[in-house]
Amino acid sequence: MEKDFEKIFQDKIDQEIKIEPKDWMPEKYRQTLIRQISQHAHSEIVGMLPEGNWITRAPNLRRKAILLAKVQDEAGHGLYLYSAAETLGISRDEMYDQLHSGKAKYSSIFNYPTLSWADIGAIGWLVDGAAIMNQVPLCRTSFGPYARAMVRICKEESFHQRQGFEILLTLGKGTEAQKRMAQDAIDRWWWPSIMMFGPTDDESPNTLQSMKWKIKRFTNDELRQKFIDVCAEQIKVLGLVIPDKDLKWNGSTGHYDFGKINWDEFWQVVQGNGPCNKQRLETRKKAWEEGAWVREAATAYAEKRKQKQAVTAA
Amino acid sequence: MSNTEWPLWEVFIRSKQGLDHKHVGSLHAADAQMAIENARDVYTRRMEGVSIWVVESQYVHASNPAEAGALYDPANDKAYRHPTFYNLPDKVKHM
Ligand SMILES: [Fe+2]
Ligand SMILES: [Fe+2]
């Protein structure tokens, strides 16, 4: 019986028919999606923190309004994704609890600090850029609610990357000090950004199953290569450099070769030893705990109004 | 963790006067008014809507996907419900 269901399920996937929340699905598919979508949601939410750091110190009103809008978008992305995950049977509170207890992960990139205004440029260009590279294929992922959330998100992301690039472009045309600041930001964000695609293909055992279920459409290494190829061209417009002396066009592969990635650093940050892991999690927990009275008051107020309405109706 | 989660609401948005409200997603809110305000912030930051409906998710009743075959099958063999079923001479105009 279970076998028949699995066959019907895989047939649907093969025919590019989307899976919806109430359809039968293998338990492993459900669990994989809950993990991936909630992790993605947590990343959007935690991702607001490094940028939020610069809202009050944006160099002018235009930049401040843009950064505010971007950070607000990221909150929205988190919310779209949390609700997509909830359709799979996990509650919002359970997901928050997993984040706060450290059981759930979020993208390691957000455990790096934002030291200067140029970091906001580098994040938009590189971090949002890498996220877009990951997210565009997810618009065709096999689970309906996830795919629909991603369509919404991708529409909003492109301004994020463009505003970041524009910041770097402006700094790149500025004084020597501004140029140095932009280069320093790229130097610090480049390697963590290309780590965002995750471990190499031979180190990611779950990729095969995810591709078969069409949750994923490309492997980590394929996406990383695409991203590097694009950035290697874009950097020329900025007149700055990517901090990789092995980065070089390879005519025979039709791609850029690149240097060795420091996976040791990657795993250190994943395991909680990045520069800001502790601070990020504490900020989230504090916001959740200190917001408790607001949630309770709103519930009490709604309850009271409901009772009043019931009385007038009677 | 706090005592209880706010209820879940389904959000429907009319993108333009004259069009249907369309399901766009869901969110949590303590009551209907808050659900509408949150829907505005979450789902219409780029003028995606001119009207919002919210319905508490627990009140949505849905057909069962496992019964989809039996439920929609009877429509399959009634091709005569479609205009292309009828062969008329080409000289008939405006029909
Ligand atoms: Fe985002
Ligand atoms: Fe973004």
XYZ file of C-alpha atoms and ligand atoms in Angstrom:
411
model
C 0.000 0.000 0.000
C 2.683 2.458 1.130
C 4.689 1.392 -1.946
C 1.761 2.275 -4.262
C 1.427 5.690 -2.674
C 5.123 6.263 -3.111
C 4.935 5.357 -6.760
C 1.983 7.680 -7.392
C 3.846 10.401 -5.528
C 7.045 10.006 -7.546
C 5.042 9.855 -10.804
C 3.474 13.199 -9.980
C 6.885 14.682 -9.260
C 8.271 13.311 -12.511
C 5.380 14.872 -14.401
C 6.039 18.222 -12.700
C 2.725 18.112 -10.836
C 3.034 20.114 -7.618
C 2.487 18.469 -4.255
C -0.017 20.286 -2.041
C -0.239 20.092 1.766
C -3.095 17.585 1.961
C -1.672 15.208 -0.650
C -0.014 12.026 0.485
C 3.760 12.394 0.785
C 6.593 10.257 2.162
C 7.421 11.148 5.759
C 10.998 11.845 4.749
C 9.831 14.362 2.119
C 7.756 16.142 4.751
C 10.623 16.225 7.242
C 13.144 17.396 4.657
C 10.857 20.238 3.659
C 10.065 21.264 7.223
C 13.771 21.418 7.947
C 14.658 23.282 4.774
C 11.770 25.775 4.811
C 12.031 26.580 8.511
C 15.787 26.969 8.237
C 15.202 29.297 5.328
C 12.629 31.275 7.344
C 14.996 31.572 10.305
C 17.680 32.885 7.946
C 15.398 35.659 6.693
C 14.569 36.664 10.275
C 18.086 36.486 11.712
C 19.307 38.122 8.502
C 17.605 41.335 9.556
C 20.043 41.765 12.446
C 23.353 42.523 10.709
C 21.657 45.076 8.446
C 19.431 46.486 11.151
C 22.699 47.509 12.767
C 23.109 50.254 10.133
C 19.594 51.654 9.799
C 20.172 54.480 12.248
C 23.590 55.219 10.755
C 22.804 55.167 7.044
C 24.673 58.043 5.379
C 21.558 59.857 4.143
C 17.783 59.756 4.124
C 17.549 58.000 0.763
C 19.820 55.178 1.925
C 17.994 54.928 5.218
C 14.582 54.603 3.580
C 15.942 51.952 1.200
C 17.575 49.942 3.978
C 14.415 50.103 6.083
C 12.363 48.808 3.159
C 14.828 46.014 2.506
C 14.908 44.865 6.111
C 11.106 44.987 6.224
C 11.032 42.787 3.107
C 13.227 40.231 4.867
C 10.747 40.096 7.746
C 8.035 39.446 5.162
C 10.107 36.669 3.570
C 10.439 35.008 6.954
C 6.688 35.174 7.432
C 5.835 33.749 3.979
C 8.169 30.857 4.672
C 6.983 30.149 8.198
C 3.434 29.864 6.916
C 4.537 27.570 4.084
C 6.217 25.316 6.662
C 3.113 25.349 8.860
C 1.091 23.723 6.066
C 3.261 20.638 6.683
C 2.026 20.270 10.244
C 4.617 22.043 12.381
C 3.463 24.986 14.508
C 4.996 28.448 14.481
C 5.884 28.205 18.166
C 7.629 24.881 17.601
C 9.780 26.476 14.915
C 10.634 29.463 17.105
C 11.493 27.076 19.877
C 13.844 25.138 17.589
C 15.555 28.366 16.598
C 15.885 29.664 20.144
C 17.124 26.368 21.559
C 19.792 26.145 18.859
C 18.281 22.947 17.437
C 17.452 24.608 14.121
C 20.119 26.269 12.028
C 20.020 29.405 9.924
C 22.399 30.548 7.225
C 25.880 30.959 8.706
C 26.496 34.124 6.745
C 24.496 36.095 9.312
C 26.990 35.231 12.011
C 29.458 37.687 10.543
C 29.537 41.306 11.795
C 28.746 44.435 9.756
C 31.706 46.669 10.511
C 31.244 49.545 8.096
C 28.585 51.094 5.871
C 30.207 49.399 2.878
C 29.169 46.063 4.404
C 25.574 46.964 3.575
C 26.668 47.248 -0.043
C 28.570 43.970 0.054
C 25.660 42.170 1.705
C 23.214 43.369 -0.916
C 25.472 42.478 -3.810
C 26.956 39.218 -2.536
C 24.682 37.815 0.168
C 21.385 38.693 -1.497
C 23.007 37.790 -4.807
C 23.898 34.313 -3.590
C 20.459 33.961 -2.028
C 18.828 34.835 -5.357
C 20.966 32.263 -7.166
C 19.679 29.676 -4.698
C 16.107 30.898 -4.679
C 15.283 31.302 -8.348
C 15.276 27.526 -8.964
C 13.226 27.094 -5.779
C 10.337 28.909 -7.507
C 9.901 25.579 -9.330
C 10.349 23.375 -6.282
C 7.894 20.481 -6.045
C 5.982 21.573 -2.930
C 3.287 24.111 -3.897
C 3.269 26.446 -0.877
C 7.074 26.642 -0.864
C 7.199 27.386 -4.593
C 4.555 30.117 -4.285
C 6.366 31.737 -1.361
C 9.574 31.704 -3.389
C 7.929 33.421 -6.367
C 6.895 36.245 -4.072
C 10.320 36.419 -2.476
C 12.246 36.426 -5.743
C 10.170 39.315 -7.052
C 11.231 41.347 -4.027
C 14.871 40.253 -3.895
C 16.102 41.858 -7.051
C 15.945 45.364 -5.616
C 17.969 44.115 -2.643
C 20.861 43.100 -4.810
C 20.720 46.204 -6.983
C 20.719 48.635 -4.058
C 23.788 46.856 -2.646
C 25.623 47.044 -5.922
C 24.747 50.714 -6.193
C 26.236 51.397 -2.755
C 29.516 49.759 -3.804
C 29.465 51.552 -7.122
C 29.094 54.902 -5.372
C 31.860 54.161 -2.876
C 34.068 52.863 -5.686
C 33.815 56.244 -7.397
C 34.465 58.118 -4.169
C 37.584 59.145 -2.256
C 40.521 56.810 -1.666
C 39.196 56.078 1.821
C 35.749 55.194 0.482
C 37.272 52.912 -2.138
C 39.317 51.178 0.551
C 36.221 50.739 2.657
C 34.346 49.101 -0.243
C 37.277 46.792 -1.008
C 37.613 45.844 2.648
C 33.926 44.882 2.785
C 34.255 42.708 -0.319
C 37.389 41.118 1.116
C 35.501 40.088 4.225
C 32.195 39.010 2.596
C 33.395 37.191 -0.511
C 34.411 33.836 0.972
C 31.525 33.505 3.423
C 29.182 34.329 0.510
C 30.390 31.515 -1.704
C 30.135 29.194 1.299
C 26.414 30.044 1.401
C 25.809 27.396 -1.256
C 26.748 24.770 1.286
C 29.309 21.959 1.296
C 30.669 20.538 -1.955
C 28.545 17.944 -3.747
C 30.538 14.980 -2.494
C 30.031 16.261 1.061
C 26.253 16.670 0.783
C 24.703 13.211 0.935
C 21.099 14.460 0.894
C 21.366 16.285 -2.412
C 20.584 13.206 -4.506
C 17.262 12.500 -2.801
C 16.311 16.198 -2.841
C 16.982 16.320 -6.582
C 14.908 13.182 -7.168
C 12.022 14.794 -5.295
C 12.689 18.017 -7.187
C 12.975 20.001 -3.992
C 16.356 21.029 -5.365
C 17.006 21.563 -9.062
C 20.760 22.192 -9.030
C 23.566 20.970 -6.803
C 25.506 23.213 -4.421
C 28.565 23.223 -6.657
C 26.582 24.046 -9.790
C 24.989 27.067 -8.127
C 28.260 28.193 -6.589
C 29.977 28.068 -9.975
C 27.179 30.074 -11.605
C 27.429 32.692 -8.881
C 31.209 32.997 -9.163
C 30.984 33.329 -12.950
C 28.488 36.171 -12.628
C 30.394 38.008 -9.882
C 33.724 37.724 -11.656
C 32.231 39.830 -14.450
C 30.293 42.255 -12.234
C 33.345 43.159 -10.162
C 34.894 44.701 -13.268
C 32.155 47.325 -13.316
C 32.955 48.191 -9.712
C 36.649 48.619 -10.441
C 37.420 46.600 -7.322
C 38.825 43.082 -6.908
C 37.601 39.718 -5.674
C 40.021 38.490 -2.997
C 40.978 35.252 -4.730
C 44.282 35.158 -6.612
C 43.298 31.858 -8.243
C 40.168 33.342 -9.791
C 40.773 33.034 -13.501
C 38.764 32.426 -16.677
C 39.143 28.884 -17.967
C 38.478 28.707 -21.690
C 38.211 24.935 -21.772
C 35.500 24.646 -19.076
C 33.792 27.909 -19.981
C 33.840 28.864 -16.301
C 36.013 30.716 -13.835
C 38.431 28.621 -11.782
C 38.589 29.639 -8.159
C 40.735 29.058 -5.104
C 40.344 26.658 -2.229
C 37.448 27.327 0.132
C 38.249 27.220 3.833
C 35.697 24.595 4.889
C 37.175 24.489 8.314
C 35.937 28.014 8.911
C 32.532 27.076 7.464
C 32.054 24.186 9.888
C 33.314 26.265 12.791
C 30.624 28.868 12.150
C 27.927 26.225 11.583
C 28.823 24.679 14.917
C 28.288 27.976 16.688
C 31.788 29.408 16.823
C 31.406 32.246 14.331
C 32.049 35.838 15.395
C 28.370 36.638 16.138
C 26.509 33.341 16.690
C 25.937 33.990 20.360
C 24.898 37.599 19.909
C 22.422 36.808 17.110
C 20.656 34.095 19.047
C 20.527 36.160 22.192
C 18.996 39.088 20.328
C 16.287 36.810 18.887
C 15.517 35.253 22.252
C 15.371 38.618 23.946
C 12.942 39.956 21.341
C 10.742 36.877 21.777
C 10.758 36.960 25.559
C 10.300 40.685 25.891
C 7.466 40.593 23.384
C 5.540 38.005 25.393
C 3.416 40.589 27.195
C 2.336 42.083 23.859
C 1.213 38.697 22.549
C -0.634 37.966 25.770
C -2.289 41.383 25.908
C -3.510 41.087 22.313
C -4.973 37.660 23.034
C -6.720 38.947 26.157
C -8.088 41.962 24.282
C -9.404 39.795 21.424
C -11.015 37.457 23.945
C -12.693 40.333 25.747
C -14.065 41.799 22.541
C -15.401 38.428 21.472
C -17.283 38.100 24.750
C -18.692 41.606 24.462
C -19.933 40.850 20.970
C -21.530 37.633 22.181
C -23.373 39.579 24.882
C -24.709 42.229 22.487
C -25.756 39.546 20.022
C -27.704 37.630 22.687
C 7.441 29.766 25.244
C 4.242 31.750 25.817
C 0.872 30.191 26.557
C -0.972 30.079 23.250
C -0.316 30.848 19.630
C -2.483 33.460 17.920
C -4.910 31.821 15.496
C -3.991 31.326 11.843
C -5.784 33.356 9.153
C -5.971 32.825 5.405
C -5.481 36.001 3.410
C -7.246 36.864 0.138
C -6.389 39.933 -1.900
C -8.143 41.756 -4.703
C -5.273 43.083 -6.746
C -7.369 45.479 -8.795
C -10.936 46.739 -8.826
C -13.000 44.309 -10.927
C -10.921 41.199 -10.186
C -11.622 38.343 -7.755
C -9.999 38.090 -4.362
C -7.212 35.537 -4.612
C -5.602 33.476 -1.878
C -2.088 34.772 -1.183
C -1.019 33.011 2.006
C -1.648 33.001 5.706
C -0.558 34.685 8.906
C -1.135 34.723 12.650
C -3.133 37.436 14.401
C -5.072 37.825 17.627
C -8.238 39.020 15.867
C -9.669 39.956 12.477
C -8.640 43.575 12.648
C -5.053 42.681 13.427
C -5.131 40.061 10.688
C -6.119 42.705 8.145
C -3.451 45.117 9.346
C -0.786 42.416 9.282
C -1.956 41.300 5.842
C -1.478 44.836 4.600
C 2.103 44.887 5.908
C 3.022 41.374 4.821
C 1.221 41.001 1.503
C 0.719 44.484 0.039
C 3.984 46.356 0.467
C 4.096 47.051 -3.264
C 0.489 48.000 -3.923
C -0.488 44.408 -4.660
C -4.003 45.015 -3.405
C -7.013 47.266 -3.142
C -9.041 45.005 -0.858
C -8.232 42.329 1.721
C -10.297 39.432 3.062
C -9.167 37.377 6.024
C -10.764 34.117 7.172
C -9.724 32.174 10.213
C -8.164 29.013 8.801
C -10.161 26.695 11.042
C -13.333 27.767 9.212
C -12.119 26.774 5.760
C -13.574 23.464 4.604
C -11.763 21.698 1.790
C -12.398 18.794 -0.538
C -10.272 15.734 0.021
C -7.501 15.344 -2.578
C -7.716 11.550 -2.233
C -11.270 11.743 -3.609
C -10.388 14.057 -6.466
C -10.767 11.269 -9.026
C -14.322 10.383 -8.075
C -15.275 13.989 -7.431
C -14.290 15.406 -10.814
C -14.532 12.323 -12.997
C -18.170 12.854 -14.089
C -17.122 16.069 -15.855
C -14.667 14.221 -18.052
C -17.102 12.473 -20.427
C -19.295 15.477 -21.110
C -17.453 17.026 -24.000
C -20.791 18.391 -25.283
C -20.492 21.045 -22.570
C -17.802 22.728 -24.619
C -18.583 24.880 -27.683
C -15.963 23.077 -29.800
C -18.088 19.887 -29.612
C -20.429 21.264 -32.303
C -19.515 21.181 -35.983
C -21.075 24.034 -37.858
C -20.400 25.155 -41.434
C -17.798 27.903 -41.800
C -20.303 30.263 -43.383
C -22.119 30.663 -40.058
C -20.780 33.948 -38.714
C -20.844 35.560 -35.276
C -21.432 32.340 -33.343
Fe 14.963 37.646 1.714
Fe 17.004 40.055 0.473
